[in-house]
PDB file of C-alpha atoms in Angstrom:
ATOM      1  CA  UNK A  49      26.080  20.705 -15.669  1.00  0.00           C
ATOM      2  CA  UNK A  50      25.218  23.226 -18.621  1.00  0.00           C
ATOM      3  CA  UNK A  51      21.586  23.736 -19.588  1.00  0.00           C
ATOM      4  CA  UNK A  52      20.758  21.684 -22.844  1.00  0.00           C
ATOM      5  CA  UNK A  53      18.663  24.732 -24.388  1.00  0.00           C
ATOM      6  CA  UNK A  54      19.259  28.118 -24.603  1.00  0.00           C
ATOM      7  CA  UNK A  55      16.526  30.791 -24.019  1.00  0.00           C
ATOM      8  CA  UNK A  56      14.365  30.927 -26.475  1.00  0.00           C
ATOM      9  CA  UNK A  57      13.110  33.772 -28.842  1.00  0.00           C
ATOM     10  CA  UNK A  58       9.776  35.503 -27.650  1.00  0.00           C
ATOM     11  CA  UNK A  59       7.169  33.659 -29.072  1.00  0.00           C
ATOM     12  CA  UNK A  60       3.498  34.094 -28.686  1.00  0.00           C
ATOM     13  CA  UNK A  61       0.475  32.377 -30.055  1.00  0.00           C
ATOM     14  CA  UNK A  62      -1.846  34.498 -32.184  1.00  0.00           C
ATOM     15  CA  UNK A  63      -5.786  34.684 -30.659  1.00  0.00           C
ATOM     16  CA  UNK A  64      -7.786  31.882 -32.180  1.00  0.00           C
ATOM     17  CA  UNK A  65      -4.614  29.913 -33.231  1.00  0.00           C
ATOM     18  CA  UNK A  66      -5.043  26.055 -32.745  1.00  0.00           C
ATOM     19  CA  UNK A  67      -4.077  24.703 -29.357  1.00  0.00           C
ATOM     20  CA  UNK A  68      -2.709  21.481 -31.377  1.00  0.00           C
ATOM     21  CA  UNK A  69      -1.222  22.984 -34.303  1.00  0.00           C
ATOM     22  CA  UNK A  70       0.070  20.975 -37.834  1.00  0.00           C
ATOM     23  CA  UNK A  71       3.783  21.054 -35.672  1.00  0.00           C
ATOM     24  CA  UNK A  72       2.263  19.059 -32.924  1.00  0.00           C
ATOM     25  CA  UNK A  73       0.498  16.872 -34.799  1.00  0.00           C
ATOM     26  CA  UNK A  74       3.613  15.404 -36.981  1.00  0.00           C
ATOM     27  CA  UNK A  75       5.208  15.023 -33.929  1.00  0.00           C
ATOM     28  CA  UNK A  76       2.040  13.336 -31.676  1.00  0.00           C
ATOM     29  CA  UNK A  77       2.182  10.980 -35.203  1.00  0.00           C
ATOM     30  CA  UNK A  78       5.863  10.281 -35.556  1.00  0.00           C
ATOM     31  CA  UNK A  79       6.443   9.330 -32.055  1.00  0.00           C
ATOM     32  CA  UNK A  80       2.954   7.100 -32.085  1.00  0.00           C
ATOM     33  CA  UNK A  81       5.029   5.608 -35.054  1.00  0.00           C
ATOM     34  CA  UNK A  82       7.943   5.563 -33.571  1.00  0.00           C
ATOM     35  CA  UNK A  83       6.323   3.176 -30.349  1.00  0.00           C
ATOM     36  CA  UNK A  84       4.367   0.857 -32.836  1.00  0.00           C
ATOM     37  CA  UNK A  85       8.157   0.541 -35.058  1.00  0.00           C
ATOM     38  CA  UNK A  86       9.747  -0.237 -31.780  1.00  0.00           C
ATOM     39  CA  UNK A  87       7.604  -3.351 -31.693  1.00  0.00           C
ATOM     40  CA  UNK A  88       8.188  -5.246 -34.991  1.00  0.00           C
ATOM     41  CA  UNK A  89      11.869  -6.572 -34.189  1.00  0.00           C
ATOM     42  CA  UNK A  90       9.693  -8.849 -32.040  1.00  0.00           C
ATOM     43  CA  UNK A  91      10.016  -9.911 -28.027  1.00  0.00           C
ATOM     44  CA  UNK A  92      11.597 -11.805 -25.664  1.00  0.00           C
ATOM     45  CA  UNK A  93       9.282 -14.078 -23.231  1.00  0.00           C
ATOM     46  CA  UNK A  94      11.268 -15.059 -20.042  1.00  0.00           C
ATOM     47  CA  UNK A  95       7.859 -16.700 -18.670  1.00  0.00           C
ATOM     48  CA  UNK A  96       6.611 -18.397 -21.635  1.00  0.00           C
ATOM     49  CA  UNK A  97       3.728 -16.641 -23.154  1.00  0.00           C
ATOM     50  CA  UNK A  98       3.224 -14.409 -20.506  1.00  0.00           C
ATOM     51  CA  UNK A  99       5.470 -10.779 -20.540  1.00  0.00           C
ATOM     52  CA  UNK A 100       7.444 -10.225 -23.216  1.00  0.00           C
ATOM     53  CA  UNK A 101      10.482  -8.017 -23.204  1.00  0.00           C
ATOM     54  CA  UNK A 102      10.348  -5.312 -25.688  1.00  0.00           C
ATOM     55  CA  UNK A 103      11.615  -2.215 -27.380  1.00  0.00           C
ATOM     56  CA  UNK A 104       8.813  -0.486 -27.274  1.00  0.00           C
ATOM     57  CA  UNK A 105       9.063   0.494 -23.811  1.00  0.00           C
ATOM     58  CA  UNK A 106      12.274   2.899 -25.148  1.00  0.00           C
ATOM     59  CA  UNK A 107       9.553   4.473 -27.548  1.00  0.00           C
ATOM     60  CA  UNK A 108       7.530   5.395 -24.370  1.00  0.00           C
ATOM     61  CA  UNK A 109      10.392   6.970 -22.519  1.00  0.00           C
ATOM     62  CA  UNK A 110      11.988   9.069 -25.900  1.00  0.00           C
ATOM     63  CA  UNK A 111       8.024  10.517 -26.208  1.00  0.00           C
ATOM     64  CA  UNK A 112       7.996  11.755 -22.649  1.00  0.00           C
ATOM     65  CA  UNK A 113      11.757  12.981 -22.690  1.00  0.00           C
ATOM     66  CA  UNK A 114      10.659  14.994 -26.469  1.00  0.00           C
ATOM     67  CA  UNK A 115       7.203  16.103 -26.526  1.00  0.00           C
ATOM     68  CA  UNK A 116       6.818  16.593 -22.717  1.00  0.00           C
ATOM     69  CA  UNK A 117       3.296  15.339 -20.973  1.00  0.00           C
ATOM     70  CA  UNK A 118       0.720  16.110 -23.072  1.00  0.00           C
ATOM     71  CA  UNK A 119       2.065  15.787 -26.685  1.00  0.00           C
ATOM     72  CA  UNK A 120       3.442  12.296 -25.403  1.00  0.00           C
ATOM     73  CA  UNK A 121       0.021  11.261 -23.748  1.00  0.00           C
ATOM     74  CA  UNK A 122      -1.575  12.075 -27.210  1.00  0.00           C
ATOM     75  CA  UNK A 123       0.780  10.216 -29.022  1.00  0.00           C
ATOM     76  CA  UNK A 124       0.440   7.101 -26.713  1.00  0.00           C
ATOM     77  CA  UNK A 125      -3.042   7.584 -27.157  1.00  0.00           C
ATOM     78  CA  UNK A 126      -2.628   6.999 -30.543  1.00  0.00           C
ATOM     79  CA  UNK A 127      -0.616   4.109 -30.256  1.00  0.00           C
ATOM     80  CA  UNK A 128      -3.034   2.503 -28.308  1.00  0.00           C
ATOM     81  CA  UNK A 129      -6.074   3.564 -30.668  1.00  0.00           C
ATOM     82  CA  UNK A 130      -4.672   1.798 -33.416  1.00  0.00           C
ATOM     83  CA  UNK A 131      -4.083  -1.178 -31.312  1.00  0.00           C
ATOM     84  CA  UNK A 132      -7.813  -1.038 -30.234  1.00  0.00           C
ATOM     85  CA  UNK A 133      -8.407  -0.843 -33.601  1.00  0.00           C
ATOM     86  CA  UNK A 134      -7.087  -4.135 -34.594  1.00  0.00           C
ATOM     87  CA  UNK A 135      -3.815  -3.282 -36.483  1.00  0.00           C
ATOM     88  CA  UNK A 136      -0.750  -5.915 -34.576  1.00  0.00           C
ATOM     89  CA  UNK A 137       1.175  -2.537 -33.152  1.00  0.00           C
ATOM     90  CA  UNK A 138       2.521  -4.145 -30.042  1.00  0.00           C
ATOM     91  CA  UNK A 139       5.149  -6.213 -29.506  1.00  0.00           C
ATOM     92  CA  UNK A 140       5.054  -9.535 -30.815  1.00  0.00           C
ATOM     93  CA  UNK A 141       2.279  -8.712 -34.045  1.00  0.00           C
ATOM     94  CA  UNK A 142      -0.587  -8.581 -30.982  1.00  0.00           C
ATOM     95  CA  UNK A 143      -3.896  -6.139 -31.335  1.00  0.00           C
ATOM     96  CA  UNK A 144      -4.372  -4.435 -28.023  1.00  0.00           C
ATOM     97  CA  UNK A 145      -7.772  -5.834 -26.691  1.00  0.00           C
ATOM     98  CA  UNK A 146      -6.009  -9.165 -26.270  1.00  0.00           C
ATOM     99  CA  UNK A 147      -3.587  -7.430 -24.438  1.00  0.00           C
ATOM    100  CA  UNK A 148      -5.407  -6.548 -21.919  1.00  0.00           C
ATOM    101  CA  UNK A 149      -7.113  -9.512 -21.436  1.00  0.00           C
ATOM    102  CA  UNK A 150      -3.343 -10.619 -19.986  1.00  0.00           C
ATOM    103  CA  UNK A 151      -0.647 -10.075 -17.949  1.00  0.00           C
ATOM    104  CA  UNK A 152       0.995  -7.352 -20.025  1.00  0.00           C
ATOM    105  CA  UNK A 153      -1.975  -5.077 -18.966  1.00  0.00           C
ATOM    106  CA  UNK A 154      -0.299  -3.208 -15.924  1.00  0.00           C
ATOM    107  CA  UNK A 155       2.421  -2.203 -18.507  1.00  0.00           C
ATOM    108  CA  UNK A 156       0.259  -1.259 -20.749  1.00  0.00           C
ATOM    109  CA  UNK A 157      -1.777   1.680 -18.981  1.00  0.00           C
ATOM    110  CA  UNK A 158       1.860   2.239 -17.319  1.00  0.00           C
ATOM    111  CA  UNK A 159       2.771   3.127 -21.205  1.00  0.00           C
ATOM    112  CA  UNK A 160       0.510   6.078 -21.040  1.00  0.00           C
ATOM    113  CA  UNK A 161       1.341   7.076 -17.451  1.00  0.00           C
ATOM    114  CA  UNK A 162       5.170   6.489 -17.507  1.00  0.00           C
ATOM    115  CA  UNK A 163       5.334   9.367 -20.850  1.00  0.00           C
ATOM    116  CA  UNK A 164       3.047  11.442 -19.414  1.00  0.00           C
ATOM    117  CA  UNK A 165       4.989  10.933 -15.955  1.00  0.00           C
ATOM    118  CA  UNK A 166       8.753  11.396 -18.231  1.00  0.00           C
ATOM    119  CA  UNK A 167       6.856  14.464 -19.915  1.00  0.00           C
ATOM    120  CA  UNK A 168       5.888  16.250 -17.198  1.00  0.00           C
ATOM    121  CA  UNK A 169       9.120  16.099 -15.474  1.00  0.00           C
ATOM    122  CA  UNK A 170      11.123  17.427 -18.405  1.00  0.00           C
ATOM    123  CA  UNK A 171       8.600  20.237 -19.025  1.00  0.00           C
ATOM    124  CA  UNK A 172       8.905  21.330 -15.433  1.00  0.00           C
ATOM    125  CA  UNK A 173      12.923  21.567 -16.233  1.00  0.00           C
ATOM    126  CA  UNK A 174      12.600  22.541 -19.981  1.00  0.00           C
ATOM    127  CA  UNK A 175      14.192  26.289 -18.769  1.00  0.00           C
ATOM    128  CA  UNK A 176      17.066  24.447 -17.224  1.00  0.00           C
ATOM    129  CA  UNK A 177      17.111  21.337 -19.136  1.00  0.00           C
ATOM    130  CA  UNK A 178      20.408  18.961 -18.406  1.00  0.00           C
ATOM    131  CA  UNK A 179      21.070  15.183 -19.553  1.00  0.00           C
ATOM    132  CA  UNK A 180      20.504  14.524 -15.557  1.00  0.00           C
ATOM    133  CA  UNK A 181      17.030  15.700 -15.273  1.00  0.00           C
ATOM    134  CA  UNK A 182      16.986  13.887 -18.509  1.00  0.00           C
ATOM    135  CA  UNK A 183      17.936  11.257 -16.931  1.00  0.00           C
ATOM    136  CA  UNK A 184      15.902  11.472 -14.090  1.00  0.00           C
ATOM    137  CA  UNK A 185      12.290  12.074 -15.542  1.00  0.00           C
ATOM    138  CA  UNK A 186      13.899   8.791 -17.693  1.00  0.00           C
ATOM    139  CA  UNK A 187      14.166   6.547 -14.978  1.00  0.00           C
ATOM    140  CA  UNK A 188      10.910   7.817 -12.567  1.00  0.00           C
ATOM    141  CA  UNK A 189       8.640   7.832 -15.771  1.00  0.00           C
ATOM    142  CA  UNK A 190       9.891   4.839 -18.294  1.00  0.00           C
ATOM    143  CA  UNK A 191      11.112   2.985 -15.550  1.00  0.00           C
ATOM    144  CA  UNK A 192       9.201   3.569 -12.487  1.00  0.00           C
ATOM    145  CA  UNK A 193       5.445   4.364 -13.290  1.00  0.00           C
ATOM    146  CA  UNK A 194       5.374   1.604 -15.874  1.00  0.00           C
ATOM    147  CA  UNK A 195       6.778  -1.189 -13.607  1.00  0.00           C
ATOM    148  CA  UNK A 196       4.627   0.243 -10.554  1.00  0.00           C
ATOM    149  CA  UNK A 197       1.754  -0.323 -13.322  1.00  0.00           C
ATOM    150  CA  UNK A 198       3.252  -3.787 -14.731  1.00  0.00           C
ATOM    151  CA  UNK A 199       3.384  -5.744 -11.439  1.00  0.00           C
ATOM    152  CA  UNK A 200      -0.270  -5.308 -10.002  1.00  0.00           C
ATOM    153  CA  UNK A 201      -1.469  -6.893 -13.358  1.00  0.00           C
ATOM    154  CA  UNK A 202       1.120  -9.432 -13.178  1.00  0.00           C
ATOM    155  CA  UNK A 203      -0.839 -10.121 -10.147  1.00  0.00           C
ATOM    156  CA  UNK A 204      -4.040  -9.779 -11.005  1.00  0.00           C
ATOM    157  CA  UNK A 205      -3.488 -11.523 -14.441  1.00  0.00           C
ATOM    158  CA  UNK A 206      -0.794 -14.683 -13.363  1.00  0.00           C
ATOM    159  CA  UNK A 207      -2.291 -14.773  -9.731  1.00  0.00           C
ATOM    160  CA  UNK A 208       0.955 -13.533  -8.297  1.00  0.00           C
ATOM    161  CA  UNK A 209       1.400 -12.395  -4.862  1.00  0.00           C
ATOM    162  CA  UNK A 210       3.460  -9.333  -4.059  1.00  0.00           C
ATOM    163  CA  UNK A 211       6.688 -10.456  -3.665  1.00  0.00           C
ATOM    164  CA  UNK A 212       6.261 -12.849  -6.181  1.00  0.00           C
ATOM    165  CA  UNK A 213       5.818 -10.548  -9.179  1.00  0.00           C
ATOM    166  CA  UNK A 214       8.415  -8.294  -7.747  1.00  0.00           C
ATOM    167  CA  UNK A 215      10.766 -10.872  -8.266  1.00  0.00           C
ATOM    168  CA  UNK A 216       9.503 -11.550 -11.342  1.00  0.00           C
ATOM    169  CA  UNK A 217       9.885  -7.739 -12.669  1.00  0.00           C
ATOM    170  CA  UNK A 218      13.379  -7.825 -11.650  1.00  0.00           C
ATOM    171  CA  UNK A 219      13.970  -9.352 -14.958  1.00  0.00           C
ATOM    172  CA  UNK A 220      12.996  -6.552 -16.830  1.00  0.00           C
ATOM    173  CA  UNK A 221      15.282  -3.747 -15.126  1.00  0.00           C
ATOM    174  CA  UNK A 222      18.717  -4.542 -16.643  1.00  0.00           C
ATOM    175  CA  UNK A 223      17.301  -4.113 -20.473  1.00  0.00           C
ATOM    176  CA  UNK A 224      14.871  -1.034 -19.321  1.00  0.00           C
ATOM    177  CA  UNK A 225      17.806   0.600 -17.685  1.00  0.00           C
ATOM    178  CA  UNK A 226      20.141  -0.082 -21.279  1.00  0.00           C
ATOM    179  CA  UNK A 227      17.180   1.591 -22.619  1.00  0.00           C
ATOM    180  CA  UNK A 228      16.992   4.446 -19.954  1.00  0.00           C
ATOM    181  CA  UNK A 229      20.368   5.247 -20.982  1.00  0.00           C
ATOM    182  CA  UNK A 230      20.143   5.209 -24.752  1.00  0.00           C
ATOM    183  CA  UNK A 231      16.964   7.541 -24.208  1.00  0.00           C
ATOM    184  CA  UNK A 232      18.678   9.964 -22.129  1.00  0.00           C
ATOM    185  CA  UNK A 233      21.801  10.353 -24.518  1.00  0.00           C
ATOM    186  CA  UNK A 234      19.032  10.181 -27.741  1.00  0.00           C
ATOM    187  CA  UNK A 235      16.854  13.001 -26.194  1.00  0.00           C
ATOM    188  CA  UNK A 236      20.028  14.944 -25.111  1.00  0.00           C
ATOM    189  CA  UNK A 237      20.746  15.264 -28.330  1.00  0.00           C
ATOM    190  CA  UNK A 238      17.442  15.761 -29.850  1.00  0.00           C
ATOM    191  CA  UNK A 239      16.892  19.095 -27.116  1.00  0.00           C
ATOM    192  CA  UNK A 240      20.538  20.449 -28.318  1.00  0.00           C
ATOM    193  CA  UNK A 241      19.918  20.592 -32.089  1.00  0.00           C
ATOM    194  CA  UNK A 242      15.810  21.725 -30.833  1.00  0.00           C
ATOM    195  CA  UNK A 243      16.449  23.713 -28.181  1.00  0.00           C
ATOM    196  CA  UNK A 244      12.365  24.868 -28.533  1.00  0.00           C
ATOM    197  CA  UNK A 245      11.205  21.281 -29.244  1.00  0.00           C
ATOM    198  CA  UNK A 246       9.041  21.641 -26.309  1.00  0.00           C
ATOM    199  CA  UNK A 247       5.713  23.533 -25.672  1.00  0.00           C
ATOM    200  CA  UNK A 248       7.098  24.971 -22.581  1.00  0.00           C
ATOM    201  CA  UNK A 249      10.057  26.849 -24.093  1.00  0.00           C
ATOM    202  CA  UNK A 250       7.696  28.398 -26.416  1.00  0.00           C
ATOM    203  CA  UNK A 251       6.673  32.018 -24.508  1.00  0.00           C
ATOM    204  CA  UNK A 252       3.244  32.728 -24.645  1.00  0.00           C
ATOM    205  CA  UNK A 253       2.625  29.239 -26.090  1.00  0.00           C
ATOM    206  CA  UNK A 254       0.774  26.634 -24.492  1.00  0.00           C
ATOM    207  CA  UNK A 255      -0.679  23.003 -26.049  1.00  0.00           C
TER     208      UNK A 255
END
């Protein structure tokens, strides 16, 4: 499978340069955008009040699989900040402190983890970069982290046991996988027409 990005031009940053430059910060804004967006169409609750399923969740995986780990931890970050701040950014027009006063918790701190998980793994292929690592660092980050996050609150917050609230996840996979795939083919196409889009194919440059 051909590389996604070709080598880059020599780049390096100039001493005293900003570590987070104006570049970074449109992006670390857009995507943080981008996540809160995601939420407005609304959410599904297949137990009641409890979990919703969401969109936003395909904002989390498309910041890891762009900005790599940690542009996409800042931007969650900064998702979360406004939702600690008051403003109705997640799913369903709901601040964030209620959040995790509920079940939705273990998904939430699983937002942060799974981009910075998707991240990570596409900056450790960026040289190399192909729609299956895409793919991969898709499905162990969005998918993975954040339901290995999601189901110990489910516990903690419905009084689940184990094999209860794994049963219970299962209803998420089918619409996070639809939204595995759109990310993959979405970022794909982002890294073709960007081929330096990420930190790590930057020589000399380092966030």
């Amino acid at each position: 499978m051909s590389s996604l990005a070709s080598p880059p031009p020599e780049r390096t940053r100039e001493p005293g340069s900003p570590r987070v430059g104006a570049r970074d910060l449109a992006l670390i804004a857009a995507m943080a955008a981008l996540v809160a967006v995601l939420g407005m169409p609304g959410a599904l609750y297949p137990f009641g009040e409890a979990v919703p399923i969401t969109l936003q969740s395909l904002g989390v995986m498309l910041t890891g699989a762009l900005l790599g780990w940690k542009r996409a931890g800042l931007a969650i970050l900064a998702f979360l900040a406004l939702g600690a701040a008051g403003l109705p950014v997640l799913a369903g027009g709901r601040p964030l402190l209620p959040a995790l006063a509920g079940p939705t918790v273990g998904f939430i701190v699983g937002y942060l983890l799974g981009a910075m998980c998707v991240g990570a793994l596409v900056d450790r292929a960026a040289a190399r970069l192909t729609t299956g690592r895409l793919a991969i660092a898709v499905l162990v980050g969005g998918i993975g982290v954040v339901h290995l996050c999601g189901i110990p609150g489910m516990m903690w917050r419905l009084g689940l046991g184990l094999r209860e609230a794994v049963v219970a996840d299962l209803v998420f996979l089918p619409g996070d996988l639809v939204k595995a795939v759109v990310a993959t083919i979405v970022a794909a196409a982002v890294h073709r027409a960007l081929p330096t889009l990420l930190p790590s194919t930057w020589a000399g440059r380092r966030l």
